[in-house]
Short mmCIF file of C-alpha atoms in Angstrom, two decimals:
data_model
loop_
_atom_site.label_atom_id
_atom_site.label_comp_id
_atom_site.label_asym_id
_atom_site.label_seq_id
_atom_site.Cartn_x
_atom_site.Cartn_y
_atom_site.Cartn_z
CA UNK A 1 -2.19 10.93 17.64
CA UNK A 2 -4.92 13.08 17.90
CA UNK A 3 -7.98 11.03 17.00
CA UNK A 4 -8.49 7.17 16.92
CA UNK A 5 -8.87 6.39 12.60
CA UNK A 6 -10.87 3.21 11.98
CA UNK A 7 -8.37 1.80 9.34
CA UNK A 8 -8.66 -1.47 6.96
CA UNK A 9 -5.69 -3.54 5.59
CA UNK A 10 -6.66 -5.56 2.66
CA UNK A 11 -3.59 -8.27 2.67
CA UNK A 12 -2.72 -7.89 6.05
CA UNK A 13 -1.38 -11.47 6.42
CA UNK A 14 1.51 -10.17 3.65
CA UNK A 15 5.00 -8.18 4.43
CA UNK A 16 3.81 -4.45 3.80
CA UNK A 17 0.40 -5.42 5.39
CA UNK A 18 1.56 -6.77 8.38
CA UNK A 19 4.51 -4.16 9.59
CA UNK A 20 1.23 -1.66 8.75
CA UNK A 21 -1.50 -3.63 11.04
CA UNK A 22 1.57 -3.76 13.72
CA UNK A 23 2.18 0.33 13.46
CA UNK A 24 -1.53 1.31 13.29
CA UNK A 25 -1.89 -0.73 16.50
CA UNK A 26 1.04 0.69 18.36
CA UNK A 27 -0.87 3.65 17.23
CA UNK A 28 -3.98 2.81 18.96
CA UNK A 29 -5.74 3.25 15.97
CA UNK A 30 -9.37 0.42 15.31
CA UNK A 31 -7.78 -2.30 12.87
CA UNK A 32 -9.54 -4.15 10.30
CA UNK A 33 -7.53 -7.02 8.90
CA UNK A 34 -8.52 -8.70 5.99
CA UNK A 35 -7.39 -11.63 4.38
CA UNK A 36 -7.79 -14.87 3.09
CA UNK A 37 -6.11 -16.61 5.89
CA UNK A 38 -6.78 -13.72 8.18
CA UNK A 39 -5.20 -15.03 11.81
CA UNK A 40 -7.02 -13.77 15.34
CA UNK A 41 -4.70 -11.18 15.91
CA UNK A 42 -5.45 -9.43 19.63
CA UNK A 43 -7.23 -6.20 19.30
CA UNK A 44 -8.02 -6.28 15.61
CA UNK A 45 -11.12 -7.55 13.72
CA UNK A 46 -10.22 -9.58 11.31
CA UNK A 47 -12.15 -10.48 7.84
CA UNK A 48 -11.37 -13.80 6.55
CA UNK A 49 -11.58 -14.29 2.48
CA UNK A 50 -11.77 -12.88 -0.92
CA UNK A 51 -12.05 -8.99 -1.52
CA UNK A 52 -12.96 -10.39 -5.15
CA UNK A 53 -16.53 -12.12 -2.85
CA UNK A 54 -18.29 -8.80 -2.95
CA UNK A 55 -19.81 -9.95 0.65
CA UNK A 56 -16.10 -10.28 2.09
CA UNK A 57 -15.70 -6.70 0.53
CA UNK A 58 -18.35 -5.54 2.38
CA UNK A 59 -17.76 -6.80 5.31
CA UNK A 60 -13.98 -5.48 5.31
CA UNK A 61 -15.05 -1.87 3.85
CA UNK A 62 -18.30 -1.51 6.91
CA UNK A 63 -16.93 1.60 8.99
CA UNK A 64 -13.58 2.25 7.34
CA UNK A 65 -12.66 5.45 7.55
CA UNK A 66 -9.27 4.71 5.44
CA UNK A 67 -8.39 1.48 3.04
CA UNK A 68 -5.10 0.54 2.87
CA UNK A 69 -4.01 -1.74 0.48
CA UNK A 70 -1.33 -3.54 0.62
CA UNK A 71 -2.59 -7.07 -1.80
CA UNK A 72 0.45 -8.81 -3.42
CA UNK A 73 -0.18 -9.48 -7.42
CA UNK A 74 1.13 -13.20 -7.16
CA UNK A 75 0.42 -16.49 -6.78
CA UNK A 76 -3.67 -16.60 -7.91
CA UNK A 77 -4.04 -13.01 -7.27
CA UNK A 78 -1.48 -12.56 -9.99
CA UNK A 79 -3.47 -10.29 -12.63
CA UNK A 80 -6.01 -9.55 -10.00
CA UNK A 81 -4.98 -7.06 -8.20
CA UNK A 82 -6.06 -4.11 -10.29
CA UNK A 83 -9.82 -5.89 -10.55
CA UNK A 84 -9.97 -6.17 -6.91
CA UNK A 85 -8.77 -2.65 -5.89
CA UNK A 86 -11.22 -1.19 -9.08
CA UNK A 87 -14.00 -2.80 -6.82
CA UNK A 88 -12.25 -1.27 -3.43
CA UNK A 89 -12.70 2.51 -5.35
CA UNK A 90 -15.81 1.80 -6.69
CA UNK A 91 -17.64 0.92 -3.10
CA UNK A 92 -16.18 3.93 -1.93
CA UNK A 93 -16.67 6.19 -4.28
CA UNK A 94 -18.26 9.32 -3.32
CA UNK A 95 -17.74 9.07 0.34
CA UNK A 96 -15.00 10.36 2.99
CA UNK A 97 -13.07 6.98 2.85
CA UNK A 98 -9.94 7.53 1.93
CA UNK A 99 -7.75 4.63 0.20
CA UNK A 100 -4.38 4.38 0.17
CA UNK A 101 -2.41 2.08 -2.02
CA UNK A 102 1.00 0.02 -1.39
CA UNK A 103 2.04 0.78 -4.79
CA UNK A 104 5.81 -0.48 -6.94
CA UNK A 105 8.96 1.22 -7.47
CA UNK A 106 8.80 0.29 -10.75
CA UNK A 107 5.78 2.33 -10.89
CA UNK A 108 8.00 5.57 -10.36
CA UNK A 109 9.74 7.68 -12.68
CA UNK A 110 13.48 6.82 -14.97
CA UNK A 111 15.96 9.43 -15.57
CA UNK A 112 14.53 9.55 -19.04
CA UNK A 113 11.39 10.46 -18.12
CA UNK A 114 9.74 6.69 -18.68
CA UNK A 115 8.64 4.45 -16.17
CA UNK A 116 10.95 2.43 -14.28
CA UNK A 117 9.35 -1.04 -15.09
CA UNK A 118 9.63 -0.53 -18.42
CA UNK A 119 13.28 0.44 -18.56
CA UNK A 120 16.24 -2.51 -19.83
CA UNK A 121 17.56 -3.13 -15.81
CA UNK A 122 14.15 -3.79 -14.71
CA UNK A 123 13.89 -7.24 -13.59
CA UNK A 124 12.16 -9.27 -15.94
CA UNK A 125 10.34 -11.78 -13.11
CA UNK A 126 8.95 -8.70 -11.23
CA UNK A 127 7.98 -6.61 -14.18
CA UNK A 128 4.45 -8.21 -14.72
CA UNK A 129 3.37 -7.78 -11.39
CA UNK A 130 4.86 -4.21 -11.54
CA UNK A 131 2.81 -3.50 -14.48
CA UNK A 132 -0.30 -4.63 -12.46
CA UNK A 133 0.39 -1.88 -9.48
CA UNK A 134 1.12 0.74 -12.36
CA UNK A 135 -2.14 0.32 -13.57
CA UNK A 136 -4.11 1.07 -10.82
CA UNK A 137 -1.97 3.85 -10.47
CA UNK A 138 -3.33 4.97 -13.99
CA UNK A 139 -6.93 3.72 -13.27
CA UNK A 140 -7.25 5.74 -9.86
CA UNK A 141 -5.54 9.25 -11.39
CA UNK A 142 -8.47 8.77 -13.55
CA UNK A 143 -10.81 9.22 -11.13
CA UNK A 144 -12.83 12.30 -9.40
CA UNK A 145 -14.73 10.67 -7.01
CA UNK A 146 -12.18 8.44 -4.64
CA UNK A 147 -9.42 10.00 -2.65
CA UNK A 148 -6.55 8.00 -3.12
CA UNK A 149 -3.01 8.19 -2.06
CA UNK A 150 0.14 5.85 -3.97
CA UNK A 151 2.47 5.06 -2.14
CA UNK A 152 5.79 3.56 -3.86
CA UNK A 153 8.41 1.84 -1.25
CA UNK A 154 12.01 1.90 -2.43
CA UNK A 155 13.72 -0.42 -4.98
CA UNK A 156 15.16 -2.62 -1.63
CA UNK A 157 12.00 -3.67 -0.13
CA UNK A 158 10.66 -6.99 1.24
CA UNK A 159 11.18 -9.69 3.26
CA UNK A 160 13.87 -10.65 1.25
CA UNK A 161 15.59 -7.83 2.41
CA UNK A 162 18.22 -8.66 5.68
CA UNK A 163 18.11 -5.57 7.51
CA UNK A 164 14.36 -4.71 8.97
CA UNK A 165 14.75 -3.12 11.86
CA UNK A 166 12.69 0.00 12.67
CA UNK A 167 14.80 3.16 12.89
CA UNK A 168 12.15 5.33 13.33
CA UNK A 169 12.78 7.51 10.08
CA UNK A 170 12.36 7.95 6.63
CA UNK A 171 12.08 10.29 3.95
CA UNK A 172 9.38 11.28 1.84
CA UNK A 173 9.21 11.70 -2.12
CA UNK A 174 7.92 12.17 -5.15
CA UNK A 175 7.26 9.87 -8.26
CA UNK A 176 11.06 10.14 -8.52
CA UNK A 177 13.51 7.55 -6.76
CA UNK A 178 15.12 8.58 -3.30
CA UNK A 179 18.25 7.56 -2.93
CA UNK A 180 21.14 7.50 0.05
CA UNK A 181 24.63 8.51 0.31
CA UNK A 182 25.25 5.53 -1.40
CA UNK A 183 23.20 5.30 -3.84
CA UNK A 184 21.02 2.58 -2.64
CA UNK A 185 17.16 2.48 -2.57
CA UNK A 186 16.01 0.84 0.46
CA UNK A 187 13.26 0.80 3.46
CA UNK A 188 12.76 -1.73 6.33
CA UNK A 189 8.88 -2.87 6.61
CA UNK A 190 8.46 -1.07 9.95
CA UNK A 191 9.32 1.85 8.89
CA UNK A 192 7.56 2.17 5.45
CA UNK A 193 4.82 1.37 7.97
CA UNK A 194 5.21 4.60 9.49
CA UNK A 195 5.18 6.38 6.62
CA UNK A 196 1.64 4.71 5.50
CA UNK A 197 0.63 5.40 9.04
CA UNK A 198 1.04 9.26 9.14
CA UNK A 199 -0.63 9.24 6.12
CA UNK A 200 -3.40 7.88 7.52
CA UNK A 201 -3.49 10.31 10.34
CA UNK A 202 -2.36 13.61 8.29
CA UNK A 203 -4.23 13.11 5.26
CA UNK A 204 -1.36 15.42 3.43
CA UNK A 205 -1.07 13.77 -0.22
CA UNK A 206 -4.37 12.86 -1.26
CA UNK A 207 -4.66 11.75 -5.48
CA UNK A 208 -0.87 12.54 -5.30
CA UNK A 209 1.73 9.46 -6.22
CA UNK A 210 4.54 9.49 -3.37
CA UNK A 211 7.76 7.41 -1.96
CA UNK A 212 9.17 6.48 1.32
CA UNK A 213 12.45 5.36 1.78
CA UNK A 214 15.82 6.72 4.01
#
């Protein structure tokens, strides 16, 4: 690492958010975490609330260098996500603050050229939230004034998923599906975490949409 990033996580209570709070730490990197049941967590400053309360926002944005997102669209911030992050990119609009974005494989492009979410083996419970992440996808590409980076994880992805460990590896994409040997989809939460992380430190894909998975 060649500089120390001053980096806040916006749902870092949440899977994605917390492997990324763990690997920016490991890191040595300054840690903001911010959420609405934001635990003391040694070494990081945490920001307890609402980044729909523009004072929580405020207070979770003061000294970022880069945003990282990484707010589930369920549960009452179901349909709220894309409001909330529209808020994120308008405080920093303009500046050197980068924001990155925990974005959906659904979000990612089908063999026909459509989107994934909106293709007959999507599954129907997750296709609403899906939807949400694909539109700020949309809304951020039609910006000029926030650097952004999307970041879709594979199709297996989440604490649901049995095997988490952190191998150390992954691969990096485009808005098109990686896929193994196999022909599964998949990333642990550690190490899409280090994927976000060397974002954060290489700064390689800004307003670009990409993937991590092995």
């Amino acid at each position: 690492m060649s500089k120390t990033i001053s980096i806040t996580v916006l749902g870092a209570t949440g899977f994605a958010g917390a492997n990324i709070v763990t690997e920016a730490l490991q890191r040595g990197h300054q840690v903001t975490a911010v959420s609405r049941s934001a635990a003391e967590i040694p070494g990081v400053r945490t920001v307890q609330g609402s980044i729909l309360d523009l004072a929580v926002l405020d207070q979770a944005l003061e000294g970022a260098e880069v945003v990282v997102g990484a707010l589930s669209p369920r549960g009452d911030m179901a349909g709220r996500v894309a409001d909330a992050y529209a808020q994120v990119a308008d405080k920093i609009a303009g500046s050197d603050t980068r924001f990155i974005v925990v974005g959906g494989f659904g979000s990612m492009k089908a063999a026909d050229g459509g989107r994934i979410v909106d293709g007959p083996d999507f599954p129907a419970p997750f296709r609403a939230e899906s939807r949400e992440l694909f539109s700020t996808l949309e809304a951020l590409r039609g910006r000029d004034d926030v650097n952004w980076t999307y970041v879709s994880p594979a199709a297996d992805f989440g604490s649901y998923i049995e095997d988490q460990k952190r191998r150390g590896t992954y691969r990096l994409g485009t808005d098109v599906p990686i896929f193994d040997a196999e022909g599964r989809s998949a990333i642990s939460g550690p190490d899409y975490a280090i994927g976000i992380v060397d974002e954060v430190e290489k700064a390689e894909h800004g307003r670009e949409h990409i993937s991590l998975a092995y």
